[in-house]
mmCIF file of N, CA, C and O in Angstrom:
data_model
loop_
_atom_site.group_PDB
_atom_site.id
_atom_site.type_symbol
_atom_site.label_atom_id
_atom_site.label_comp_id
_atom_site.label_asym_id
_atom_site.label_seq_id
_atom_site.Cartn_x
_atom_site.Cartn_y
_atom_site.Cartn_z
ATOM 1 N N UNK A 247 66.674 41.191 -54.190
ATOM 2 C CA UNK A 247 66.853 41.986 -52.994
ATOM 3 C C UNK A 247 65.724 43.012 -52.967
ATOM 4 O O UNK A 247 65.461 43.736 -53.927
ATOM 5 N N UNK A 248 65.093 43.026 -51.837
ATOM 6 C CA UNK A 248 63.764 44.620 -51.717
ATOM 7 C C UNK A 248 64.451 45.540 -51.867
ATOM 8 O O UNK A 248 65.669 45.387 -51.773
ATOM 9 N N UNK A 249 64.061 46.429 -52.068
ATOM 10 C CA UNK A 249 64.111 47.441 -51.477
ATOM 11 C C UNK A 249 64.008 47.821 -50.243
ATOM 12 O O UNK A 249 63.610 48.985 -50.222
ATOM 13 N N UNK A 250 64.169 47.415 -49.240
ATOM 14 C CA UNK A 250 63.786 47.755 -47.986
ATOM 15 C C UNK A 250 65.157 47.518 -47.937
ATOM 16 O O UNK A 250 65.968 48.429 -47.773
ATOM 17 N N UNK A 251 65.488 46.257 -48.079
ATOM 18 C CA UNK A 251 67.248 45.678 -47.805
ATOM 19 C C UNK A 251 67.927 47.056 -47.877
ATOM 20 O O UNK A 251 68.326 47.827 -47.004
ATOM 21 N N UNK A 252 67.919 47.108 -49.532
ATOM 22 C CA UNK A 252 68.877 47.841 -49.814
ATOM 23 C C UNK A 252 68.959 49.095 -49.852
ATOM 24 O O UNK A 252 69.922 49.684 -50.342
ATOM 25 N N UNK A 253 67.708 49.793 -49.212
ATOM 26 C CA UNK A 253 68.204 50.966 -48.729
ATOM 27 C C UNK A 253 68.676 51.091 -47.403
ATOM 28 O O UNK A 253 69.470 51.982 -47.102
ATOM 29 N N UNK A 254 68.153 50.081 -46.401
ATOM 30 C CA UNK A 254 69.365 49.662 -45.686
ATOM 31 C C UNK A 254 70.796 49.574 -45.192
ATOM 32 O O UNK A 254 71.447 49.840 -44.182
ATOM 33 N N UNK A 255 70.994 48.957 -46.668
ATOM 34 C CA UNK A 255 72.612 48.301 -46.368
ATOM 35 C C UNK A 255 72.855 48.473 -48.425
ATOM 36 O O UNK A 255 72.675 47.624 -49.298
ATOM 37 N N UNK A 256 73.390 50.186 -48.551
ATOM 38 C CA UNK A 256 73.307 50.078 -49.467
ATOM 39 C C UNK A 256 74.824 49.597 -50.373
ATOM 40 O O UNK A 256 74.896 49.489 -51.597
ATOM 41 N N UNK A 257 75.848 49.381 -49.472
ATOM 42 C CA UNK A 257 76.931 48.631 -49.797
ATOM 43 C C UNK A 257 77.010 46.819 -50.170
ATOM 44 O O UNK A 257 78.022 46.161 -50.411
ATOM 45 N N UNK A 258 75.794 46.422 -50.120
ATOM 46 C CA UNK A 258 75.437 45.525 -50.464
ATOM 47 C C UNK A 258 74.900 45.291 -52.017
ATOM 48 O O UNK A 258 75.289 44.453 -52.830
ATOM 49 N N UNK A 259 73.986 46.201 -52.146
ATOM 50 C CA UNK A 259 73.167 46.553 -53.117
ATOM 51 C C UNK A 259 73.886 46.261 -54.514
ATOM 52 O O UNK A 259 75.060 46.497 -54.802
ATOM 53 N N UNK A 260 72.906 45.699 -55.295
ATOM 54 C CA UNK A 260 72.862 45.457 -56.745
ATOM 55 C C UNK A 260 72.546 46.398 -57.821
ATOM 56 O O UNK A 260 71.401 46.165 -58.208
ATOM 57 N N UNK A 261 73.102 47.399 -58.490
ATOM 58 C CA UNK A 261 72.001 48.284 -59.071
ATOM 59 C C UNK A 261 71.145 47.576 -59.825
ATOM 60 O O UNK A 261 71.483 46.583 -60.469
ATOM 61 N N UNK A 262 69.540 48.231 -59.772
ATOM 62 C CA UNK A 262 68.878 48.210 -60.748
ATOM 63 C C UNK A 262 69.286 47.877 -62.213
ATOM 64 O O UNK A 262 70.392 48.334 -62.499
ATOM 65 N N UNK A 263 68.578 47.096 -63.351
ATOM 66 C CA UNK A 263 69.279 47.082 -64.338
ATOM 67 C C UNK A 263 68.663 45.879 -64.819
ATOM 68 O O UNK A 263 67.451 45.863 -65.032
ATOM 69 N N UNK A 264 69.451 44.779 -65.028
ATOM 70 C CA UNK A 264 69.780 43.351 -65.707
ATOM 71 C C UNK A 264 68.073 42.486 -64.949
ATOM 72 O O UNK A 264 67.330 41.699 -65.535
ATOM 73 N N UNK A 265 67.959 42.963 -63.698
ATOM 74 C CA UNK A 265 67.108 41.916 -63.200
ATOM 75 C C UNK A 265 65.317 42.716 -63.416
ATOM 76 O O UNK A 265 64.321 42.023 -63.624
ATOM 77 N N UNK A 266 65.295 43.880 -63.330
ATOM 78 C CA UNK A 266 64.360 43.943 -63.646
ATOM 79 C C UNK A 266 63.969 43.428 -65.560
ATOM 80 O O UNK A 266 63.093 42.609 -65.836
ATOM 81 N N UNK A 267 64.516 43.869 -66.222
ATOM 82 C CA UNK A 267 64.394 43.145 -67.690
ATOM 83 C C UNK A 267 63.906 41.654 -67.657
ATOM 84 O O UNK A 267 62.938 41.198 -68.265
ATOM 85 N N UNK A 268 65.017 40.794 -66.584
ATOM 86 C CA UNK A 268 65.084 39.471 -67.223
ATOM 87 C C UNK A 268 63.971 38.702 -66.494
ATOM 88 O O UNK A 268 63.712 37.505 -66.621
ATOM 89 N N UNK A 269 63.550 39.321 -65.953
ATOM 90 C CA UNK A 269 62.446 38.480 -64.875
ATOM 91 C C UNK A 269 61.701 38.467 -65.843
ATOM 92 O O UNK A 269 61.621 37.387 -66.428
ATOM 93 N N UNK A 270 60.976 39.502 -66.316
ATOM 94 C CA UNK A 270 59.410 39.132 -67.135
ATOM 95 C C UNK A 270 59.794 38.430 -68.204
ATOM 96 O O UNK A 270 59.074 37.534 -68.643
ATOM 97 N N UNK A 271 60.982 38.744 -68.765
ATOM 98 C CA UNK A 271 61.716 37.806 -70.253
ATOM 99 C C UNK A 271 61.827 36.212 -69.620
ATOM 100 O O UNK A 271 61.592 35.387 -70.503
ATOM 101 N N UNK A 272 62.066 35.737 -68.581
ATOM 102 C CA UNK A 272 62.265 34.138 -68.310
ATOM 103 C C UNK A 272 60.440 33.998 -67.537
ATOM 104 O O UNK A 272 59.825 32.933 -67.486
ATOM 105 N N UNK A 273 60.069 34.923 -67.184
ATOM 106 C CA UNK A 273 58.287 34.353 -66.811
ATOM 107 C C UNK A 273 57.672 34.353 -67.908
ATOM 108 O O UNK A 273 56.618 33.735 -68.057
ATOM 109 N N UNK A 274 58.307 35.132 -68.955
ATOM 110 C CA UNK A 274 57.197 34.813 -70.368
ATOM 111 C C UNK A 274 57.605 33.673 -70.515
ATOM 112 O O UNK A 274 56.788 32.756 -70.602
ATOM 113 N N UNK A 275 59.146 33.401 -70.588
ATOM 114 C CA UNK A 275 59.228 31.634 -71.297
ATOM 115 C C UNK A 275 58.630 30.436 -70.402
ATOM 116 O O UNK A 275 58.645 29.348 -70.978
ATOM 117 N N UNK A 276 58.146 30.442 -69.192
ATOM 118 C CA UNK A 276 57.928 29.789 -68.566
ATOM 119 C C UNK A 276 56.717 29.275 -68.926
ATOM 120 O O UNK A 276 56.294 28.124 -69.029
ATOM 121 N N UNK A 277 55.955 31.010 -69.200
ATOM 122 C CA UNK A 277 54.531 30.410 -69.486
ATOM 123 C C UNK A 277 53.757 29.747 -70.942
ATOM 124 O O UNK A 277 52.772 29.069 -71.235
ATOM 125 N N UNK A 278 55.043 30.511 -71.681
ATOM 126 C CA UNK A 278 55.204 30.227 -73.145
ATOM 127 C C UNK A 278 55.157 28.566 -73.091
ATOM 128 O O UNK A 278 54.262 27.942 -73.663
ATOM 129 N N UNK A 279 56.374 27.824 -72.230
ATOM 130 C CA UNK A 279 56.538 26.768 -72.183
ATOM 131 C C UNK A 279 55.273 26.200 -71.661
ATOM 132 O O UNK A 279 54.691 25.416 -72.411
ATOM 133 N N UNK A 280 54.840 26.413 -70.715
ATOM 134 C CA UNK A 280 53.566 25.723 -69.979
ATOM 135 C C UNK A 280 52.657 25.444 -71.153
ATOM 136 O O UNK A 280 52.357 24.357 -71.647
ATOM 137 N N UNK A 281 52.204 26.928 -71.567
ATOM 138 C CA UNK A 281 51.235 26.866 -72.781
ATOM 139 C C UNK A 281 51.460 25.494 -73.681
ATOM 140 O O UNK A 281 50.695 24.540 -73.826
ATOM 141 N N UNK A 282 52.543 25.687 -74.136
ATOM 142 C CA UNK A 282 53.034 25.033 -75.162
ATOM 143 C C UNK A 282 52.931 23.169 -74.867
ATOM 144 O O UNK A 282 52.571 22.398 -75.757
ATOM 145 N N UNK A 283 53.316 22.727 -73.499
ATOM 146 C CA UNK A 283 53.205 21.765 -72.890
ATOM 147 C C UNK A 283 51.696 21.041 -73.047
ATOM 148 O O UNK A 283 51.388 19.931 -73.481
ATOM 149 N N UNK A 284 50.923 22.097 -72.531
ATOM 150 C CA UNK A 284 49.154 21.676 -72.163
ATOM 151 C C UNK A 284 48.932 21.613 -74.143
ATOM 152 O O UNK A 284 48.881 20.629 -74.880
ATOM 153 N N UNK A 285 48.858 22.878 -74.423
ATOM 154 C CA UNK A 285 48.340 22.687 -76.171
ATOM 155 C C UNK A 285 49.033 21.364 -76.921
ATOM 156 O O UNK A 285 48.352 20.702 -77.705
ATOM 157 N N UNK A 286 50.224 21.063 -76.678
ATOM 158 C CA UNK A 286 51.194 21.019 -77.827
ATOM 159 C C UNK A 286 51.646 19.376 -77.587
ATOM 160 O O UNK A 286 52.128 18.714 -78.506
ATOM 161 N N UNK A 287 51.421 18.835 -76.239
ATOM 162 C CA UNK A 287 52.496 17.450 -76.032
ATOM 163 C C UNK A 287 53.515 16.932 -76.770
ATOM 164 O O UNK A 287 54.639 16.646 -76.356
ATOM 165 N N UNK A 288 53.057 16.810 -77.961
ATOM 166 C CA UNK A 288 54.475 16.172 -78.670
ATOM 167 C C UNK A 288 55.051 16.578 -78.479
ATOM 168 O O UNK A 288 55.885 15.865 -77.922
ATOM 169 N N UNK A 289 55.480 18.009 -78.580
ATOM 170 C CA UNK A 289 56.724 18.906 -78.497
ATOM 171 C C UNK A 289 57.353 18.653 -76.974
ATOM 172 O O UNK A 289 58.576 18.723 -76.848
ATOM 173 N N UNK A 290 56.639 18.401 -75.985
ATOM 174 C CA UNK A 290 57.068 18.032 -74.862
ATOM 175 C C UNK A 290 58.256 16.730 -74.728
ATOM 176 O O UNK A 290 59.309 16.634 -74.098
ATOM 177 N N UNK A 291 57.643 15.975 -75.485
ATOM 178 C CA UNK A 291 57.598 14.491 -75.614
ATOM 179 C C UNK A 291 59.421 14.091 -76.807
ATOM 180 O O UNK A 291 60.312 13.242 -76.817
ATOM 181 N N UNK A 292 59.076 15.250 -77.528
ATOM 182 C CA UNK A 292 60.275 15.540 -78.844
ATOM 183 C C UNK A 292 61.467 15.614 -77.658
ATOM 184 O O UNK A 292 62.449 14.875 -77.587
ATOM 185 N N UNK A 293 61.182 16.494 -76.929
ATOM 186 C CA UNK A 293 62.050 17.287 -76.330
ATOM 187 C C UNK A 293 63.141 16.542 -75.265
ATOM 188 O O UNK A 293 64.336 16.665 -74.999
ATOM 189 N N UNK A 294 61.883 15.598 -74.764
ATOM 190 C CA UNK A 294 62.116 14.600 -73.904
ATOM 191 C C UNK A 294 63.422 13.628 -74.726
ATOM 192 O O UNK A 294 64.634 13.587 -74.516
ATOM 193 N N UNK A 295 62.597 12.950 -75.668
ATOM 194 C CA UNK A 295 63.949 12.036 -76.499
ATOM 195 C C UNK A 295 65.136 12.458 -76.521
ATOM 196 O O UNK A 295 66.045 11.850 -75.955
ATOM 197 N N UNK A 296 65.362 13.894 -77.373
ATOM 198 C CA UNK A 296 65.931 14.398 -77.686
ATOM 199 C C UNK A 296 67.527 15.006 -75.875
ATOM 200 O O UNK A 296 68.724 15.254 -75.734
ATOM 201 N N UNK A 297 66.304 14.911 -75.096
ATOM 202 C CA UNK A 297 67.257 14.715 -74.164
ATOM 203 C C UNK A 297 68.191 13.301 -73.748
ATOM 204 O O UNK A 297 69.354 12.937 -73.568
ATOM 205 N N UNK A 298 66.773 12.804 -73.740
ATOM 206 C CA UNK A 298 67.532 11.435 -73.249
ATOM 207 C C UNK A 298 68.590 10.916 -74.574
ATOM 208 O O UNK A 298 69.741 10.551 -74.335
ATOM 209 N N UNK A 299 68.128 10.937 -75.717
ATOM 210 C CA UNK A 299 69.510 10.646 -77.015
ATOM 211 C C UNK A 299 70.494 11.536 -76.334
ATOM 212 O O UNK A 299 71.168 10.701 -75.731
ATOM 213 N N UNK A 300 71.043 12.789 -76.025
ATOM 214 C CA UNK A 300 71.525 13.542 -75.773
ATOM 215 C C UNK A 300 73.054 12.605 -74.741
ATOM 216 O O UNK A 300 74.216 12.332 -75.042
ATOM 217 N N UNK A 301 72.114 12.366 -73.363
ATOM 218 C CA UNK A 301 72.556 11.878 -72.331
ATOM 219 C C UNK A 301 73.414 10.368 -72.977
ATOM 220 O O UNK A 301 74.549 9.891 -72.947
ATOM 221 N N UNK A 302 72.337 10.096 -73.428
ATOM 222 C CA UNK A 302 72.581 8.746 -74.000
ATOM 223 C C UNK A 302 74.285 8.399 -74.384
ATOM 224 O O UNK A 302 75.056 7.514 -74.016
ATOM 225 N N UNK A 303 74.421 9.669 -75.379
ATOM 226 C CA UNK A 303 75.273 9.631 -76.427
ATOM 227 C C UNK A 303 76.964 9.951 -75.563
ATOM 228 O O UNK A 303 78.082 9.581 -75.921
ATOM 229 N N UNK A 304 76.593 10.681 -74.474
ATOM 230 C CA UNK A 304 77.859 11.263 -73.302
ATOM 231 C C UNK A 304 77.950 9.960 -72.514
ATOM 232 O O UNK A 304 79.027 9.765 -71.951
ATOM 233 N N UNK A 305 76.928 8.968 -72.371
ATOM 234 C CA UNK A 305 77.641 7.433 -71.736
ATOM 235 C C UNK A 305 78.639 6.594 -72.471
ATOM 236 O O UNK A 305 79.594 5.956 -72.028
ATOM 237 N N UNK A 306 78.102 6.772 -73.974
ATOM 238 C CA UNK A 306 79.078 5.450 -74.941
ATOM 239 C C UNK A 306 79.872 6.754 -75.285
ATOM 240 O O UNK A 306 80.856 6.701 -76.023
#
């Protein structure tokens, strides 16, 4: 929500708090991950199996 909103319509409003923290904490992992993707593939690739065994295992 802007700020513009919510000084607005401040019965709406979210306080400040939880979202400013977690944004840069889940854009670091994003980029962490990216990084990690371009440098790293296997780990991509691990990850991948490891899903599909996963899925796999909830059919039988």
């Amino acid at each position: 929500m802007t700020r513009h909103v919510r000084d607005k319509e401040p019965e709406t409003a979210v306080g400040p708090g939880r979202g400013r923290l977690l944004e840069p904490v889940c854009l670091t992992l994003a980029a962490g991950a990216g990084v990690l993707f371009v440098v790293r593939p296997e780990f991509y690739e691990a990850g991948v199996y490891l899903f599909a065994s996963w899925a796999a295992s909830l059919v039988h």
